[in-house]
């Protein structure tokens, strides 16, 4: 989730951007706003709450097609897979979900095990953009397959990025589950990894302001090798999500392990 832009010239730039990020266009009929605090332990996929991407890709940079068959729940864990599978113009299928509602300031948390494989991108992020008739704002956690010992944090403000930082995970992000969180406020954006503050943004010009949708995705690329690593598919990969939560500013923390409980 990191490279999209806005319109006319914007439209052209925007397509390139969406390409580099892996963000899908949600049909207008599914777009809603005003998301409230929630916790989802993924006992099932609530199709009213989550939109499952299916039947398209985000451009030439992406070597897989989003497929609803690559989005499943097993034993209370969301699984987004990347695997062999023919579509009309791709040789691989991959999985993505996004909320139908948009969310604003608050605490965003997910417990995730990244997918394994050079050239893959395991992502937990928020995004809004031209497809939603908004300027491009975004907040990212991305584990890049070339080195799963790190996670990249980043944000876009009205299509302007350049805020990337690589953070050591302390182990391999694809060996087990880790807790990723960010606290988004008007004048501050803090990123946390396993309860530890790893990035603190206080420059208002680098903090998004537009409500966004929450995404999880696992996708691959043959062309973005400098960023994600040389694509080298050997077997199916899975991004696993044990839990996701959003706690609006001022609301009580919702589960004992929440970073919102620790800080409040």
mmCIF file of N, CA, C and O in Angstrom, residues 17 26 33 45 50 54 62 74 76 86 101 104 111-112 129 149 164 171 212:
data_model
loop_
_atom_site.group_PDB
_atom_site.id
_atom_site.type_symbol
_atom_site.label_atom_id
_atom_site.label_comp_id
_atom_site.label_asym_id
_atom_site.label_seq_id
_atom_site.Cartn_x
_atom_site.Cartn_y
_atom_site.Cartn_z
ATOM 1 N N UNK A 17 0.083 5.014 -9.178
ATOM 2 C CA UNK A 17 0.135 4.935 -7.744
ATOM 3 C C UNK A 17 -0.602 3.756 -7.212
ATOM 4 O O UNK A 17 -0.106 3.013 -6.392
ATOM 5 N N UNK A 26 -13.228 0.092 -4.672
ATOM 6 C CA UNK A 26 -14.471 -0.425 -4.107
ATOM 7 C C UNK A 26 -15.649 0.227 -4.812
ATOM 8 O O UNK A 26 -15.725 1.442 -4.901
ATOM 9 N N UNK A 33 -19.469 5.606 5.265
ATOM 10 C CA UNK A 33 -18.556 6.338 6.124
ATOM 11 C C UNK A 33 -18.914 6.110 7.584
ATOM 12 O O UNK A 33 -19.770 5.300 7.918
ATOM 13 N N UNK A 45 -16.222 -14.194 8.052
ATOM 14 C CA UNK A 45 -16.088 -12.946 7.306
ATOM 15 C C UNK A 45 -17.470 -12.328 7.175
ATOM 16 O O UNK A 45 -18.360 -12.887 6.534
ATOM 17 N N UNK A 50 -17.013 -6.290 5.566
ATOM 18 C CA UNK A 50 -15.826 -6.397 4.707
ATOM 19 C C UNK A 50 -16.238 -6.576 3.253
ATOM 20 O O UNK A 50 -17.131 -7.350 2.951
ATOM 21 N N UNK A 54 -12.359 -9.131 -5.906
ATOM 22 C CA UNK A 54 -12.509 -10.322 -6.743
ATOM 23 C C UNK A 54 -12.591 -9.954 -8.218
ATOM 24 O O UNK A 54 -13.403 -9.116 -8.619
ATOM 25 N N UNK A 62 1.332 -5.642 -10.827
ATOM 26 C CA UNK A 62 0.810 -6.716 -9.974
ATOM 27 C C UNK A 62 0.652 -7.980 -10.801
ATOM 28 O O UNK A 62 -0.041 -7.986 -11.818
ATOM 29 N N UNK A 74 -10.070 -19.736 8.837
ATOM 30 C CA UNK A 74 -9.856 -21.064 9.397
ATOM 31 C C UNK A 74 -9.502 -20.930 10.871
ATOM 32 O O UNK A 74 -8.539 -20.236 11.222
ATOM 33 N N UNK A 76 -10.728 -19.258 13.313
ATOM 34 C CA UNK A 76 -10.703 -17.909 13.841
ATOM 35 C C UNK A 76 -9.579 -17.041 13.317
ATOM 36 O O UNK A 76 -9.244 -16.019 13.928
ATOM 37 N N UNK A 86 -5.039 -19.508 -12.785
ATOM 38 C CA UNK A 86 -5.190 -18.764 -14.025
ATOM 39 C C UNK A 86 -6.376 -17.806 -13.976
ATOM 40 O O UNK A 86 -7.465 -18.150 -13.548
ATOM 41 N N UNK A 101 -16.774 0.660 5.428
ATOM 42 C CA UNK A 101 -16.864 1.987 6.029
ATOM 43 C C UNK A 101 -15.484 2.620 6.144
ATOM 44 O O UNK A 101 -14.461 1.948 6.043
ATOM 45 N N UNK A 104 -11.721 7.276 11.124
ATOM 46 C CA UNK A 104 -10.945 8.499 11.330
ATOM 47 C C UNK A 104 -9.980 8.316 12.503
ATOM 48 O O UNK A 104 -9.438 7.234 12.715
ATOM 49 N N UNK A 111 -3.185 -8.199 14.556
ATOM 50 C CA UNK A 111 -2.236 -9.263 14.909
ATOM 51 C C UNK A 111 -2.058 -10.131 13.670
ATOM 52 O O UNK A 111 -3.003 -10.788 13.207
ATOM 53 N N UNK A 112 -0.836 -10.135 13.118
ATOM 54 C CA UNK A 112 -0.607 -10.643 11.763
ATOM 55 C C UNK A 112 0.624 -11.551 11.694
ATOM 56 O O UNK A 112 1.639 -11.292 12.337
ATOM 57 N N UNK A 129 -8.843 7.588 -1.688
ATOM 58 C CA UNK A 129 -8.238 8.211 -2.855
ATOM 59 C C UNK A 129 -9.228 8.577 -3.942
ATOM 60 O O UNK A 129 -10.446 8.626 -3.707
ATOM 61 N N UNK A 149 12.409 -9.747 8.070
ATOM 62 C CA UNK A 149 12.884 -9.314 9.382
ATOM 63 C C UNK A 149 12.577 -7.855 9.646
ATOM 64 O O UNK A 149 12.873 -7.340 10.733
ATOM 65 N N UNK A 164 8.819 6.777 4.233
ATOM 66 C CA UNK A 164 9.094 5.382 4.537
ATOM 67 C C UNK A 164 10.148 5.224 5.638
ATOM 68 O O UNK A 164 11.119 5.966 5.706
ATOM 69 N N UNK A 171 12.330 -10.637 14.840
ATOM 70 C CA UNK A 171 12.307 -12.019 14.386
ATOM 71 C C UNK A 171 11.867 -11.943 12.930
ATOM 72 O O UNK A 171 11.886 -10.875 12.335
ATOM 73 N N UNK A 212 -10.509 6.990 6.279
ATOM 74 C CA UNK A 212 -10.035 5.991 5.327
ATOM 75 C C UNK A 212 -10.626 4.620 5.621
ATOM 76 O O UNK A 212 -11.139 4.366 6.705
#
